[in-house]
Amino acid sequence: MTGLLLLNPQVTVTVNALPATPTITASGPTTFCAGGNVTLTSSAGTSYLWSNGATTQSINVSSAGSYKVQVTNASGCLSAASATTAVTVNAIPVTPTISPGGPTTFCAGGSVTLTSNAEASYLWSNGASIQSINITASGSYTVKVTNASGCQSAASIATVVTVNALPVTPTITADGPTTFCTGGNVTLTSSSESSYLWSNGSTTPSINITASGSYTVKVTNVADVKAQHPPSQL
C-alpha cells in the first residue's frame, strides 16, 4: 500500500509591536505650594495605566511623588513605563503672629512697633516688607510671611492700633486784670475738658492767683490725651 503524507494545517503567528514608550507633559510647574496642583498628560494610546492606579490620559496631581505611565495600543500590547515625573509640594508657613512693642492705643504723636515672627520675607497690610514696622496711625494691621520655598502663609490675626486725638489747646480766661497790687487776686479759668493740671499743681478748672508768675494749664480729654496752654504771665 502506498504510504500517505499528512500535512498539518497552516498556523499563522502574528507578533504585534509594543507601543512607543509614552512621554508625560506637565501643564505647569511640578514644584508648587500646598494647595496647588498640576495636570500630567500622557502621549496618546488606546488605554493608560498610571503609577498611582489612574487609567485616564490626564491626571490632576496635588500630592508629592514620582509619577509614570504605561500605554496600551489597539493590539492590547503594553508599553514600557515612561520616564518618571517628580512632583514636589512645599509646605505653607505657619500663620504668623504679631508682637506689639508697647500699647496699641496711644495719643497722637506716639507710635508702636509691630513685629512678625521670623521668616524669609514679609508682606504687611500697609505694603511694608520688613519684619518690624513702626505705626503712628490708627488701623488694623496684618502680615503674611513667605518661607525659603517661596510659599506664602495665611494672613495673621489683625492687630488694631488706635490713635487718640489731642484735645484742643486750652485757653485761660482771667476774671479781671492780671496786673494788680499786693493783696489783690485774679481767678484764672481753663476752657472745659475732662481734667486739668495747672503749672502750680492745681487740678481744678479755676485757680485763684495772688502771686506773680507765669501760669499754664494742661487739659486731658476722656481718651487720656493731654494738651497744654501757652503761659499766662502775671
XYZ file of C-alpha atoms in Angstrom, residues 40-197:
158
model
C 0.104 65.392 33.917
C -0.873 64.160 30.438
C 0.363 61.023 28.686
C 1.110 60.832 24.988
C -1.715 59.105 23.124
C -2.527 55.428 23.500
C -5.618 53.236 23.464
C -5.625 52.928 27.239
C -3.469 54.114 30.124
C -2.137 52.905 33.439
C -0.512 55.417 35.765
C 1.696 54.555 38.712
C -0.993 55.871 41.059
C -3.573 53.497 39.527
C -5.372 56.065 37.370
C -6.486 54.935 33.879
C -7.190 58.256 32.170
C -4.929 60.073 29.736
C -4.512 63.010 32.129
C -4.296 63.076 35.916
C -4.544 66.011 38.307
C -1.804 65.802 40.920
C -1.788 67.667 44.240
C 0.492 65.331 46.232
C 4.249 64.992 46.096
C 5.547 61.864 44.399
C 7.096 60.245 41.334
C 4.612 59.616 38.516
C 4.965 57.436 35.411
C 2.561 55.912 32.900
C 2.258 52.924 30.550
C 0.017 52.858 27.489
C -1.688 50.031 25.673
C -2.198 50.083 21.899
C -5.112 48.748 19.842
C -3.476 45.317 19.806
C -3.539 45.187 23.593
C 0.213 45.446 23.952
C 1.545 47.316 26.964
C 4.426 49.766 26.606
C 7.408 50.184 28.829
C 6.946 52.736 31.594
C 7.588 56.383 30.814
C 10.355 58.366 32.418
C 9.400 59.470 35.923
C 7.959 62.945 36.502
C 8.716 64.113 40.057
C 6.169 66.390 41.749
C 7.296 68.388 44.791
C 4.748 70.031 47.106
C 6.239 72.579 49.530
C 4.622 73.303 52.878
C 2.927 76.632 53.571
C 4.426 78.545 56.543
C 2.587 78.589 59.859
C 0.254 81.601 60.146
C 2.405 84.368 61.661
C 1.785 86.235 64.903
C 2.296 89.950 65.567
C 4.007 91.167 68.747
C 3.414 94.839 69.672
C 6.349 96.653 71.262
C 4.023 98.580 73.589
C 0.401 99.706 73.989
C -1.593 99.714 70.758
C -3.782 102.595 71.977
C -1.949 105.885 72.418
C -2.178 109.624 71.845
C -1.402 111.403 68.570
C 2.355 111.849 68.289
C 3.047 108.416 69.770
C 3.871 105.176 67.996
C 4.101 101.417 68.439
C 6.356 98.857 66.766
C 4.677 95.714 65.417
C 6.945 92.707 64.836
C 6.218 89.491 62.931
C 7.713 86.156 63.910
C 10.755 85.302 61.781
C 10.539 84.015 58.179
C 12.300 84.514 54.864
C 10.222 87.555 53.818
C 7.217 89.608 54.917
C 4.234 91.461 53.483
C 2.250 93.762 55.790
C -1.239 95.029 55.054
C 0.190 98.554 54.697
C 2.598 97.356 51.999
C 5.734 97.180 54.165
C 8.075 94.237 53.558
C 10.242 94.217 56.691
C 9.926 92.178 59.887
C 9.041 95.150 62.136
C 7.002 98.241 61.307
C 6.580 101.481 63.243
C 2.938 102.558 63.402
C 1.724 106.097 64.073
C -1.764 105.888 62.509
C -4.933 104.103 63.571
C -5.727 100.960 61.627
C -5.981 97.192 61.525
C -2.630 95.606 60.669
C -1.928 92.065 59.414
C 1.135 90.319 57.998
C 1.800 87.389 55.667
C 5.156 85.593 55.608
C 6.910 83.680 52.834
C 9.305 80.808 53.507
C 12.503 79.838 51.703
C 10.477 77.698 49.270
C 8.507 80.756 48.150
C 5.252 79.666 49.812
C 3.142 82.363 51.456
C 1.214 81.922 54.696
C -2.319 82.932 55.507
C -2.673 86.422 56.997
C -2.108 86.829 60.719
C -4.842 87.842 63.122
C -5.243 91.614 62.847
C -3.657 93.900 65.421
C -5.802 97.007 65.883
C -3.991 100.276 66.596
C -5.986 103.211 67.981
C -4.504 106.718 67.951
C -6.487 109.174 70.044
C -6.639 112.829 69.021
C -5.109 115.513 71.241
C -7.553 117.905 72.888
C -7.782 121.414 71.519
C -5.117 123.596 73.135
C -6.871 125.075 76.185
C -7.496 128.752 76.724
C -7.190 130.617 80.035
C -9.689 133.306 80.920
C -8.922 135.829 83.682
C -11.873 137.288 85.624
C -10.092 140.618 85.937
C -6.782 142.384 85.405
C -3.708 140.162 85.626
C -1.661 143.048 86.975
C -2.677 144.252 90.429
C -1.360 145.430 93.795
C -0.284 143.220 96.680
C -3.388 141.980 98.441
C -5.317 141.617 95.213
C -6.036 138.454 93.246
C -7.340 137.149 89.969
C -9.122 133.931 89.080
C -7.827 132.037 86.041
C -10.228 129.586 84.407
C -9.370 126.961 81.801
C -11.598 126.083 78.879
C -13.629 122.981 79.633
C -12.164 119.481 79.429
C -12.198 116.201 81.334
C -9.383 117.037 83.787
C -6.812 119.755 84.451
C -3.237 120.220 85.616
